[in-house]
Coordinates of C-alpha atoms in Angstrom, one line a residue:
X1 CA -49.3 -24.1 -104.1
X2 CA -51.5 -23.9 -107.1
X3 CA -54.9 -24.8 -105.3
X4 CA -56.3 -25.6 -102.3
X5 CA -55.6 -28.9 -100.2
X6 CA -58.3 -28.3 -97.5
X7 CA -60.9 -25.7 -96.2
X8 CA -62.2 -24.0 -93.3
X9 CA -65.8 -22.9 -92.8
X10 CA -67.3 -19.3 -92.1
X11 CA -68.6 -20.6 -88.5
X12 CA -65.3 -21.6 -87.9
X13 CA -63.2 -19.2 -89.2
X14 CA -65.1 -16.4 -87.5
X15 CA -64.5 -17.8 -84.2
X16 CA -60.9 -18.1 -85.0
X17 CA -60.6 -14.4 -85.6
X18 CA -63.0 -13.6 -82.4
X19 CA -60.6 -15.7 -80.3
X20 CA -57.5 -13.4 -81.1
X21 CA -56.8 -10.5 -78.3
X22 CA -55.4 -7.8 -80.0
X23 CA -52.9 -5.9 -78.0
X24 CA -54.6 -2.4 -76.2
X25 CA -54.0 0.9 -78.8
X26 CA -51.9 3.2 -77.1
X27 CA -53.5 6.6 -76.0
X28 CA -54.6 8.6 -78.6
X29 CA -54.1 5.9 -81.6
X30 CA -56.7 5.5 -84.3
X31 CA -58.2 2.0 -84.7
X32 CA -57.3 0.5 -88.1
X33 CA -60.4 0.1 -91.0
X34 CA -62.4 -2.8 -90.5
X35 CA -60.9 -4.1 -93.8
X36 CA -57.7 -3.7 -92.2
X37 CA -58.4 -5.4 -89.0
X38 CA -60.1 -8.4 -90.7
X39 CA -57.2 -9.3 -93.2
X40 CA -54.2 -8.4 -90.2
X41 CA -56.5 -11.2 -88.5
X42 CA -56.2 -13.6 -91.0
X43 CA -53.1 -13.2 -91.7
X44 CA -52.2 -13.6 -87.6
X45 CA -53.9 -16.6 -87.9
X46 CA -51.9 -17.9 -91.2
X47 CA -48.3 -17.1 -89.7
X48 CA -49.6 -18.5 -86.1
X49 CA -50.4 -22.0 -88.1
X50 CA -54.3 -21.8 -86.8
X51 CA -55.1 -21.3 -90.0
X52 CA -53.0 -23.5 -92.3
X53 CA -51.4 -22.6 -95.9
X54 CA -53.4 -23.8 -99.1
X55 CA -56.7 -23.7 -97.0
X56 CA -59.5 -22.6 -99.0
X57 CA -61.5 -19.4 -97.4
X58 CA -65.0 -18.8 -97.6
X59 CA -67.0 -17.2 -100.0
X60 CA -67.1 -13.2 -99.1
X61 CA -70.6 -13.8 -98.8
X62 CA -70.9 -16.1 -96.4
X63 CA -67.9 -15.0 -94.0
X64 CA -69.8 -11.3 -94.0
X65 CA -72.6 -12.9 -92.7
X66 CA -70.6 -14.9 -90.4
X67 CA -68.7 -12.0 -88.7
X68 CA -71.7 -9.5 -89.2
X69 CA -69.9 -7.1 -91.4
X70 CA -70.1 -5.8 -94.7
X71 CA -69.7 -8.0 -98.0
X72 CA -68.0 -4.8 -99.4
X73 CA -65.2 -5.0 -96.1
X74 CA -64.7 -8.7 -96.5
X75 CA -63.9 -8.1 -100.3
X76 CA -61.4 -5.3 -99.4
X77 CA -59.6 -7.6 -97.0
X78 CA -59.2 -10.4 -99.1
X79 CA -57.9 -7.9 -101.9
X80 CA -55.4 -7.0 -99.8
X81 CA -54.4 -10.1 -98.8
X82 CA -53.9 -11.0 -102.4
X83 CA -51.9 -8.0 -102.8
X84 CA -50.0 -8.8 -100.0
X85 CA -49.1 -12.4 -101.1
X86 CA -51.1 -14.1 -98.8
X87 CA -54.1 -15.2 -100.7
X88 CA -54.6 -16.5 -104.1
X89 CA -57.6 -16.9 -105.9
X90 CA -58.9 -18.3 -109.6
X91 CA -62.2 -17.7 -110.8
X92 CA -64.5 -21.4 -110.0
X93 CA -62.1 -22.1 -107.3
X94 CA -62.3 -20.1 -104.5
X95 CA -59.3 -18.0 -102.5
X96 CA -56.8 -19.7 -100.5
X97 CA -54.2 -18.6 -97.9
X98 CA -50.5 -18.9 -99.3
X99 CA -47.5 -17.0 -98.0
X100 CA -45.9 -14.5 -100.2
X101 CA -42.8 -15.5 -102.5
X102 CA -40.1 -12.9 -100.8
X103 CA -40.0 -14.5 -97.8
X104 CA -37.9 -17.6 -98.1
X105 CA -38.8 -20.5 -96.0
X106 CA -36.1 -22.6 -93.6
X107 CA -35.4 -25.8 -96.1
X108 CA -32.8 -27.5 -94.0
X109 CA -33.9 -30.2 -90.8
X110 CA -32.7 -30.4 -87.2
X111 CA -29.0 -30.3 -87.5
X112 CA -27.1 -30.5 -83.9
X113 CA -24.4 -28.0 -83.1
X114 CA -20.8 -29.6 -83.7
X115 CA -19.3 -30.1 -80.7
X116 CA -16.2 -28.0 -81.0
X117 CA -18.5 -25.6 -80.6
X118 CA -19.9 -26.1 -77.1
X119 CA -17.8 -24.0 -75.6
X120 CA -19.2 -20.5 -76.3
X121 CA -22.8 -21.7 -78.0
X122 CA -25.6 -23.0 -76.1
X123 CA -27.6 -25.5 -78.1
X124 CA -31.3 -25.4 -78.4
X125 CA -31.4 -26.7 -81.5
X126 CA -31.7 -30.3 -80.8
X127 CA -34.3 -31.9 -78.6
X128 CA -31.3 -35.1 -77.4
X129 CA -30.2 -35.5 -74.1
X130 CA -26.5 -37.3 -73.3
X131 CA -26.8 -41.1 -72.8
X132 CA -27.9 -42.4 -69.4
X133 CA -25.1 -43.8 -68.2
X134 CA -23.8 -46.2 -66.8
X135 CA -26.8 -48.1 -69.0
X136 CA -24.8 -47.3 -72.3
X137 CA -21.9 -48.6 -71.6
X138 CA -23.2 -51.8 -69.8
X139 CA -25.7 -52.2 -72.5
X140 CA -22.6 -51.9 -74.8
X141 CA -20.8 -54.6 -72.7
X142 CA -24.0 -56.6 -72.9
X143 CA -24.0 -57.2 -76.6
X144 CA -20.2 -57.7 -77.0
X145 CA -21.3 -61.0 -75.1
X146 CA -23.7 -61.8 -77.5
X147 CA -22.2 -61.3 -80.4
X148 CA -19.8 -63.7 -81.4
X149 CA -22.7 -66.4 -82.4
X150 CA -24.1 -63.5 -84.6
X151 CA -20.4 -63.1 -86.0
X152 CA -20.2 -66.5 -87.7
X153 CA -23.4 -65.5 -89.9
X154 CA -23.3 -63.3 -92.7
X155 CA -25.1 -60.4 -90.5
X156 CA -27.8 -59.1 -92.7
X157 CA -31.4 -59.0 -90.6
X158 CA -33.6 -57.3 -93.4
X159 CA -36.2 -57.7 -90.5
X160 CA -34.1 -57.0 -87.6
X161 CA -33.1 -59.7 -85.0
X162 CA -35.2 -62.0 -84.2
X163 CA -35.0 -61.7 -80.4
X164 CA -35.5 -57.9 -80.8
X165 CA -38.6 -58.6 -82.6
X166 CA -39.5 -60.8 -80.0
X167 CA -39.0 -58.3 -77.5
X168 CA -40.4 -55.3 -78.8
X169 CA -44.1 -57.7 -79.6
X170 CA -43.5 -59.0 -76.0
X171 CA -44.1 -55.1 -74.6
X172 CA -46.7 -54.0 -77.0
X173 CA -48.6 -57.3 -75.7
X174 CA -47.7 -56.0 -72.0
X175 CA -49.1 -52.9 -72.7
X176 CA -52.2 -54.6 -74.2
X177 CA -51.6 -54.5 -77.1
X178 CA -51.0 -58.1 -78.6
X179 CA -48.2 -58.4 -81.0
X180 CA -46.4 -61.0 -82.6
X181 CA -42.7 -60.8 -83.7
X182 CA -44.3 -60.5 -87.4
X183 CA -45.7 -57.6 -86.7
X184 CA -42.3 -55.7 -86.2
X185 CA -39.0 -54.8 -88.2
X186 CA -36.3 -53.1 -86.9
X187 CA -35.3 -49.6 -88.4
X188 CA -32.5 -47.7 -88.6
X189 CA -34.2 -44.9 -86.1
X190 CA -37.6 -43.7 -86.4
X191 CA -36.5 -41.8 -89.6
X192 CA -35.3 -44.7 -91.2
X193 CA -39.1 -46.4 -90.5
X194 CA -40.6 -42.9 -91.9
X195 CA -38.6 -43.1 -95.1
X196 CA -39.8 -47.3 -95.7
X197 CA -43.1 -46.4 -95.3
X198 CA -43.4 -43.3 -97.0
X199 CA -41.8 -45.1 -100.2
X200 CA -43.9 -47.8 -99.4
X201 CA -47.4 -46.2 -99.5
X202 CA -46.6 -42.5 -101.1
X203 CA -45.7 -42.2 -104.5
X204 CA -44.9 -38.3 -106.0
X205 CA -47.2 -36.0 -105.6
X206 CA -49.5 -38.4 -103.4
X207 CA -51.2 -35.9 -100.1
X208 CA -49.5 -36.6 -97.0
X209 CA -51.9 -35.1 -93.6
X210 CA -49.7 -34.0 -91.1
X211 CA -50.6 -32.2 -87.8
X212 CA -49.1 -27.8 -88.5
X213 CA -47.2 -27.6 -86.4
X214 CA -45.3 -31.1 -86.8
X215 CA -41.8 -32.5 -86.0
X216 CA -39.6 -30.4 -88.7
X217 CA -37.2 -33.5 -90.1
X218 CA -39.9 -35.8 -91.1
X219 CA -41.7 -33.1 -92.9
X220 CA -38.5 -32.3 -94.8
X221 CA -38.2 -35.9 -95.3
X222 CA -41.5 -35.9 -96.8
X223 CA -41.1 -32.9 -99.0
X224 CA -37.5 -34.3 -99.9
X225 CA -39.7 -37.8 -101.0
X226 CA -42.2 -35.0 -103.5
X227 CA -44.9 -35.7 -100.7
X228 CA -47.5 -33.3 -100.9
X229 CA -48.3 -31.9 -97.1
X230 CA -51.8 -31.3 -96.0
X231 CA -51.6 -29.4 -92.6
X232 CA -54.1 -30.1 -90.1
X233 CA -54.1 -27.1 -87.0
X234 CA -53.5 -28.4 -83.7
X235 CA -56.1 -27.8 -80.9
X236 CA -54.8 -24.7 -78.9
X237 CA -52.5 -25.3 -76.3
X238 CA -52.1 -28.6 -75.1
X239 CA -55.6 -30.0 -76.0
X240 CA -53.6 -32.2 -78.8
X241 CA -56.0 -32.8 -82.1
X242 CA -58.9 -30.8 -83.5
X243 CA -61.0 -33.7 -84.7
X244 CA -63.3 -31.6 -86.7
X245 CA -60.6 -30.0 -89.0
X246 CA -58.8 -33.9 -89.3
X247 CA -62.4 -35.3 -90.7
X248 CA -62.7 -32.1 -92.8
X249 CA -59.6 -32.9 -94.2
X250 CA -59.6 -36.5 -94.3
X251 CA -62.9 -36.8 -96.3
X252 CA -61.8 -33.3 -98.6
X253 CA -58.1 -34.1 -99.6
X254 CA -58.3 -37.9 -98.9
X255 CA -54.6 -37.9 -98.4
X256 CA -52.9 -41.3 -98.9
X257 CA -50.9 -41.1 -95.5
X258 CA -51.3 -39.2 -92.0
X259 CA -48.7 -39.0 -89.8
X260 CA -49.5 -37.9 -86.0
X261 CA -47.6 -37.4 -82.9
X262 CA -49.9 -38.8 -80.3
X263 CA -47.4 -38.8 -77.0
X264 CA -46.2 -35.3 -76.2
X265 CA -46.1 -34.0 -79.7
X266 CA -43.3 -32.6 -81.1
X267 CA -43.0 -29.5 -81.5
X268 CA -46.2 -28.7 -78.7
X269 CA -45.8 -31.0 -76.1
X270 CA -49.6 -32.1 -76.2
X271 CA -50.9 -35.4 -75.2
X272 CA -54.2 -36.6 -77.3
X273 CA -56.6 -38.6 -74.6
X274 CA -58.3 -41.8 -75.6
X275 CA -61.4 -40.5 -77.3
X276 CA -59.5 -38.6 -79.8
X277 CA -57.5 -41.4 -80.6
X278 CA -59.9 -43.6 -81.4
X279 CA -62.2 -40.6 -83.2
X280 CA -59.2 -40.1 -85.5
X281 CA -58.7 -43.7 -86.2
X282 CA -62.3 -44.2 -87.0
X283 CA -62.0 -41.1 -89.1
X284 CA -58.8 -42.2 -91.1
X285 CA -60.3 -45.8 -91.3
X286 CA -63.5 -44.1 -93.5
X287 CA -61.2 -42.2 -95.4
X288 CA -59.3 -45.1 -96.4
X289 CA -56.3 -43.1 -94.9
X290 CA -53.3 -45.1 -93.2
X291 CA -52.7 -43.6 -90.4
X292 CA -49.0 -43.3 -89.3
X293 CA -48.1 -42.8 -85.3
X294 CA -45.1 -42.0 -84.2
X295 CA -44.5 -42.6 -80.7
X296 CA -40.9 -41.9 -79.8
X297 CA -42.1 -39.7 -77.1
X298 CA -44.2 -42.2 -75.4
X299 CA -42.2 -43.4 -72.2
X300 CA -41.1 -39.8 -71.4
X301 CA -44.2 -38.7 -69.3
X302 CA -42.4 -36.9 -65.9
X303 CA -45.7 -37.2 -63.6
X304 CA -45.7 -41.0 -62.4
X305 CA -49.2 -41.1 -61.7
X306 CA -50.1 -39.8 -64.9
X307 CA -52.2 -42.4 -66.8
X308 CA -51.5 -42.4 -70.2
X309 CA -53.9 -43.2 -72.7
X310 CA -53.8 -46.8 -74.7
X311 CA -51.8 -46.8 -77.5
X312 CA -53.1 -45.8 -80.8
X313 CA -52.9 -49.0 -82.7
X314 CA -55.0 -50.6 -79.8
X315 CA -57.9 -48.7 -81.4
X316 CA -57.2 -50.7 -85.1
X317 CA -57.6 -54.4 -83.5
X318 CA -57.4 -55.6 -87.0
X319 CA -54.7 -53.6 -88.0
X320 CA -55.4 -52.4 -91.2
X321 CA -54.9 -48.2 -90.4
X322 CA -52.5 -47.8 -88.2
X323 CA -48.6 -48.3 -88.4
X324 CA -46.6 -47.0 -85.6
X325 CA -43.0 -46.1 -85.1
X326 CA -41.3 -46.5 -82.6
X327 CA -37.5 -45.7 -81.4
X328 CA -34.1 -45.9 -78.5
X329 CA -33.1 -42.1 -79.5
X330 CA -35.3 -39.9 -77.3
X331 CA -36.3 -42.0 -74.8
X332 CA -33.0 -43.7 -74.5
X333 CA -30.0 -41.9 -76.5
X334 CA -30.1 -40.6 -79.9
X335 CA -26.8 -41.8 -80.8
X336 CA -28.5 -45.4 -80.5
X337 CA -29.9 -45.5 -83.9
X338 CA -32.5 -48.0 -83.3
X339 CA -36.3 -47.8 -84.4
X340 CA -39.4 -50.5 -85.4
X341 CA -42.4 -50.4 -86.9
X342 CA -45.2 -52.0 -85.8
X343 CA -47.5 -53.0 -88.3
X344 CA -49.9 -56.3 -90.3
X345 CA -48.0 -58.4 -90.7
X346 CA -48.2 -58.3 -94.8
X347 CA -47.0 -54.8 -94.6
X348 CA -43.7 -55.7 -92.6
X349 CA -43.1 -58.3 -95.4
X350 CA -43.9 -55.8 -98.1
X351 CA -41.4 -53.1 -96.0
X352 CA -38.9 -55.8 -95.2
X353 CA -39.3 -56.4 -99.2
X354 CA -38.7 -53.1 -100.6
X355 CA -35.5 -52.8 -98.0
X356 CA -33.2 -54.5 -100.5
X357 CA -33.1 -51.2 -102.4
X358 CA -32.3 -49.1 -98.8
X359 CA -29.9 -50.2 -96.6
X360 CA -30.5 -53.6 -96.2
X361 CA -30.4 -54.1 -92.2
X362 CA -29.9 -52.1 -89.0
X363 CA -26.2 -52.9 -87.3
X364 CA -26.1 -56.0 -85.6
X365 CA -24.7 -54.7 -82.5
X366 CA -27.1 -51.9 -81.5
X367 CA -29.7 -54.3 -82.3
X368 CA -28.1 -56.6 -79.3
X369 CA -27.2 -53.3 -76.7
X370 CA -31.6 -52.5 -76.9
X371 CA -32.2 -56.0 -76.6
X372 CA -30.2 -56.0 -73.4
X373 CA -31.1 -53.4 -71.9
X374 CA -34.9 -54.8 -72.8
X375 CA -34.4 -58.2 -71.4
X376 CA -32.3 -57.3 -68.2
X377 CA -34.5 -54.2 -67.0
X378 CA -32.0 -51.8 -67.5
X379 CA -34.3 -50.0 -70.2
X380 CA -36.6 -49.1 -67.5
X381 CA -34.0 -47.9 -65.3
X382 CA -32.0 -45.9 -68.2
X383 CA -35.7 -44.2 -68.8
X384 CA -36.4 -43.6 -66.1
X385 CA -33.1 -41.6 -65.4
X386 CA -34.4 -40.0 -68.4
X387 CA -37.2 -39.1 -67.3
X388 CA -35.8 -37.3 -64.5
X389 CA -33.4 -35.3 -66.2
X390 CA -36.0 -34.1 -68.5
X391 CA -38.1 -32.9 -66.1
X392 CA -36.0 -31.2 -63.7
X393 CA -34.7 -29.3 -67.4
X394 CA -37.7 -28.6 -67.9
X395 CA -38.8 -26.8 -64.7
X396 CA -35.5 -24.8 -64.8
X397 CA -36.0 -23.9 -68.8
X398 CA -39.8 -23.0 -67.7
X399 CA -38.6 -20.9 -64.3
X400 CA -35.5 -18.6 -66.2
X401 CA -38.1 -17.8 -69.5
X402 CA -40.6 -17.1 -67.6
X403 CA -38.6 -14.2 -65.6
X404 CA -36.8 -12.8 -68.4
X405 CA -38.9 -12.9 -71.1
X406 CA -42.4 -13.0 -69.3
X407 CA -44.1 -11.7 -72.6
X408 CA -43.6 -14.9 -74.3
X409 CA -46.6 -17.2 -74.0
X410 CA -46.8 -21.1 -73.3
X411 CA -47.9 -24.2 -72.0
X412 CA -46.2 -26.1 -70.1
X413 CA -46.7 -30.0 -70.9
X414 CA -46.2 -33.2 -68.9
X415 CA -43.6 -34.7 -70.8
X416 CA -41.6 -34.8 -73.9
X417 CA -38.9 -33.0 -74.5
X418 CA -40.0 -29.7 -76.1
X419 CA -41.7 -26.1 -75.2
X420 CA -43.2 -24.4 -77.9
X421 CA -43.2 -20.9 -77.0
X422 CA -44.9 -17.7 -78.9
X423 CA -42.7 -15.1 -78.3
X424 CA -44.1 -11.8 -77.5
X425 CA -45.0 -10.8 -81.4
X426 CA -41.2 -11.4 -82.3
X427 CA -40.2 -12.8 -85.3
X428 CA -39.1 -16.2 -84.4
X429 CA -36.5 -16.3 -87.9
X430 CA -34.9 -13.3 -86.7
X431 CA -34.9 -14.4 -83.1
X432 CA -32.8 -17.4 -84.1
X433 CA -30.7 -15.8 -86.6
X434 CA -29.8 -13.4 -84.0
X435 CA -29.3 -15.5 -81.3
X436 CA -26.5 -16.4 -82.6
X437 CA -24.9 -13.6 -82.1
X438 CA -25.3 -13.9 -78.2
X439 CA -24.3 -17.6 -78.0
X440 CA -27.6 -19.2 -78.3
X441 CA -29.0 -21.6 -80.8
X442 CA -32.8 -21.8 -81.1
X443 CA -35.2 -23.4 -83.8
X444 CA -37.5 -20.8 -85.5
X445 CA -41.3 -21.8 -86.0
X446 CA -41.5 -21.8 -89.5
X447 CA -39.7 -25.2 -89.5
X448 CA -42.0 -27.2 -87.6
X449 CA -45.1 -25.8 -90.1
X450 CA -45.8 -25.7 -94.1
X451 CA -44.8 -23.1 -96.1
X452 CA -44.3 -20.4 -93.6
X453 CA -46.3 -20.9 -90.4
X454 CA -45.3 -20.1 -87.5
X455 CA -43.4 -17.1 -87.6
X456 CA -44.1 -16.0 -84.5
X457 CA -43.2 -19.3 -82.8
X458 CA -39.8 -20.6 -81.5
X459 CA -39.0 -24.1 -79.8
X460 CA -37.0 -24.9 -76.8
X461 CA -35.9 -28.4 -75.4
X462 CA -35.5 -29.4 -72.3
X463 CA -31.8 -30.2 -72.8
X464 CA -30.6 -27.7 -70.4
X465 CA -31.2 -27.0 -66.8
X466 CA -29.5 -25.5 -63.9
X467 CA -27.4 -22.4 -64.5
X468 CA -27.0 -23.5 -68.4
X469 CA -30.8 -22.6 -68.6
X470 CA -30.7 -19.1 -66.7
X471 CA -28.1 -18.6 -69.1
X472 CA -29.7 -19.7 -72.1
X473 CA -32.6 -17.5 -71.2
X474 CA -30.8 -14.3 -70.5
X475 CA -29.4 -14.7 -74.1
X476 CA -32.5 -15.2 -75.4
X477 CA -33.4 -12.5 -73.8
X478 CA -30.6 -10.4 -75.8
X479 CA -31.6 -11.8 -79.2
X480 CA -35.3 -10.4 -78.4
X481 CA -34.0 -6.9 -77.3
X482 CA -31.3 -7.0 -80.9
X483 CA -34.8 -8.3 -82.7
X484 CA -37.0 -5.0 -81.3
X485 CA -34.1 -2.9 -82.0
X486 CA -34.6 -3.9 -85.8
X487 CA -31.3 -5.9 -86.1
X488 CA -31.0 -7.8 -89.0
X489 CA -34.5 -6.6 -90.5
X490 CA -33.9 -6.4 -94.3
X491 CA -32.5 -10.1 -94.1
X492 CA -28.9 -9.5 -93.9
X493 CA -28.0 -11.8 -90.8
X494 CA -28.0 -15.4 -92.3
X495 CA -30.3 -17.7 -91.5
X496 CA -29.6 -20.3 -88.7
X497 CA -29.0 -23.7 -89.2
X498 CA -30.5 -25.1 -87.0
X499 CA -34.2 -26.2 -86.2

């Protein structure tokens, strides 16, 4: 990038690089210069995503200060991090983090294994589970019945149907949210309401906030748009948004757009609680920012007497910053290409407008299987089946990792469909390039971050459980061993396709 997008303070940064724990020095090893240490540091933090790309540093000054060192050792480490492609600098501007040229970043999205090939390759490519049945096909059924009044119109619903619309206000009001049907239009998935809106609000080059790490196809959609991505650090762990970096970067790069996760994040699992919800929609609201959620995660919580947190866009009562998506394919089946948006109702006429150019409607019949699954109950059910699948995945996932790879660190969230995992100071590229090899597809970290985070990082869905996850987990296993062995080092194994 050629200049900063957003920085971090000395206060802050120094308790960043106090928080790492650095693995013990074997007997008889000699500790690294403090230069050394304090730019291996920042770099850790850089390719872990704590520290995001394009973030202006502070001055040497006032980081020396901050960290009780040397001005003279701060200066050497950020020389070497600019010799080592991860810093830039220009005089009047500051330094900021970057990640060196040679190492080419993944530029494809999620792309799901063909299924000639699930024989011999275990998929962890694609957070998607196979459709609750017998809900599918009854839901299937279900519209076939209501379609031949629909047939003897010309079939184009810019908008989406109107009992659809209906229904999907109807449960936003149930969840106390009020809604009218002009407040919704029917997508063609959640990706298809990303790529309205971003078209809609984001012109080239316009700055785009998005959480680091973030779900990997809708920040290649975004690049793909000429988006500029602002990264805003998760909290660690599961503790979902770090509302002091998302002001910081709200009032510094006053991005046009920010697009969140608040259910089970993708790729970290987390689960923001109330106060951050409505912090971060005050925040956006000052910055004149509209705030974009996406909440295809929301119904898959695994703990019934969990109580989630209101939905986002009941913190915006007058509904001028937040839009939310929403969608059938996680919750339901991804193969049911249905998603809304929820917005004022001047923006759904102003999406609904601009959908002439696009793809003019969502298919008729869909449309009619989610309305009757909706009207009947069987939505709840279906979900509910989901639910269950996910989480008994997920305990089996968590339970095979955990005993052959106990090295590799995570958290373990309450539902979702993902596990990101730090894997034991492994490169997570060459852990999915090589996992290949061994039958096993896994998404490297770098795609779910900008411009190179994350390389330590890999994710894992719950979309296998039972002996398929033991499995999966002793060939992960494999890949790590091939990885420490220095396999595939110089970059001659190709780089998966998947993320």
């Amino acid at each position: 990038m050629a200049q900063w997008t957003s920085a971090i303070g000395s206060a802050q940064l120094a308790r960043l690089l106090t928080s790492q724990q650095p693995r013990p020095a074997g007997t008889g090893a000699k500790r690294p210069p403090a230069y050394r240490a304090l730019a291996d540091g920042i770099r850790l933090l850089l390719l872990e995503g704590r520290v995001t790309v394009a973030t202006r540093l502070p001055a040497e000054r006032e980081l020396a200060v901050a960290l009780s060192v040397s001005r003279t050792t701060v200066a050497a480490a950020y020389e070497a991090l600019r010799g080592e492609g991860f810093l830039e600098s220009r005089r009047g501007a500051g330094s900021w983090t970057a990640v060196p040229a040679g190492n080419p970043l993944p530029a494809r999205g999620l792309e799901p294994l063909p299924p000639e090939s699930l024989g011999s390759m275990i998929d962890l490519g694609t957070a998607a589970l196979p459709a609750p049945e017998p809900w599918l096909t009854r839901a299937v059924q279900g519209a076939l019945e209501e379609l031949p009044p629909y047939a003897h119109t010309h079939g184009d619903y810019p908008a989406g149907l109107p009992a659809l619309r209906s229904m999907i206000a109807d449960r936003y009001t149930a969840h106390g949210v009020p809604t009218m049907p002009e407040q919704i239009m029917v997508t063609t998935g959640a990706m298809g309401a990303m790529d309205a809106i971003c078209h809609l609000f984001a012109g080239r080059g316009e700055r785009v906030a998005v959480e680091s790490p973030s779900y990997a196809n809708i920040l290649q959609l975004m690049k793909e748009a000429g988006l500029r991505l602002v990264p805003v650090a998760m909290a660690d762990g599961l503790g979902g948004w770090d509302l002091d970096r998302w002001r910081q970067v709200l009032r510094d790069a006053a991005p046009r757009l920010a697009y969140v996760v608040a259910d089970f994040h993708n790729p970290t699992g987390a689960l923001a609680d109330e106060e951050q919800r409505r912090s971060l929609v005050d925040a956006a609201r000052s910055a004149g920012t509209v705030l974009v959620v996406d909440e295809t995660m929301t119904e898959l919580y695994f703990d019934p007497e969990l109580e989630m947190p209101r939905r986002v866009c009941a913190f915006d009562p007058a509904g001028s910053t937040v839009i939310t998506v929403g969608s059938a394919s996680k919750a339901f089946w991804a193969g049911m290409r249905i998603g809304w948006v929820r917005a004022a109702p001047d923006v759904i006429r102003s999406l609904v407008a601009a959908r002439a150019y696009a793809d003019l409607g969502t298919p008729v019949l869909e449309q009619l299987a989610v309305n009757w699954l909706m009207h009947t109950g069987g939505w709840e059910e279906a979900v509910e089946l989901r639910r269950g699948q996910a989480r008994e995945n997920r305990d089996a996932l968590v339970t095979a990792v955990r005993r052959e790879l106990p090295d590799w660190e995570f958290d373990v969230p309450d539902g979702g469909l993902t596990l990101w995992v730090k894997a034991g100071g492994l490169s997570g590229s060459r852990l999915a390039a090589l996992g290949e090899r061994v039958g096993v597809r896994v998404p490297s970290g770098p795609r779910f971050g900008v411009d190179g985070a994350f390389e330590g990082y890999v994710r894992l869905p719950f979309t296998v459980g039972g002996a398929v996850a033991d499995e999966a987990a002793l060939r992960l296993a494999a890949a790590a061993r091939l990885v420490r062995d220095g396999q595939g080092a110089g970059g001659d194994v190709p780089r998966t396709l998947i993320a």
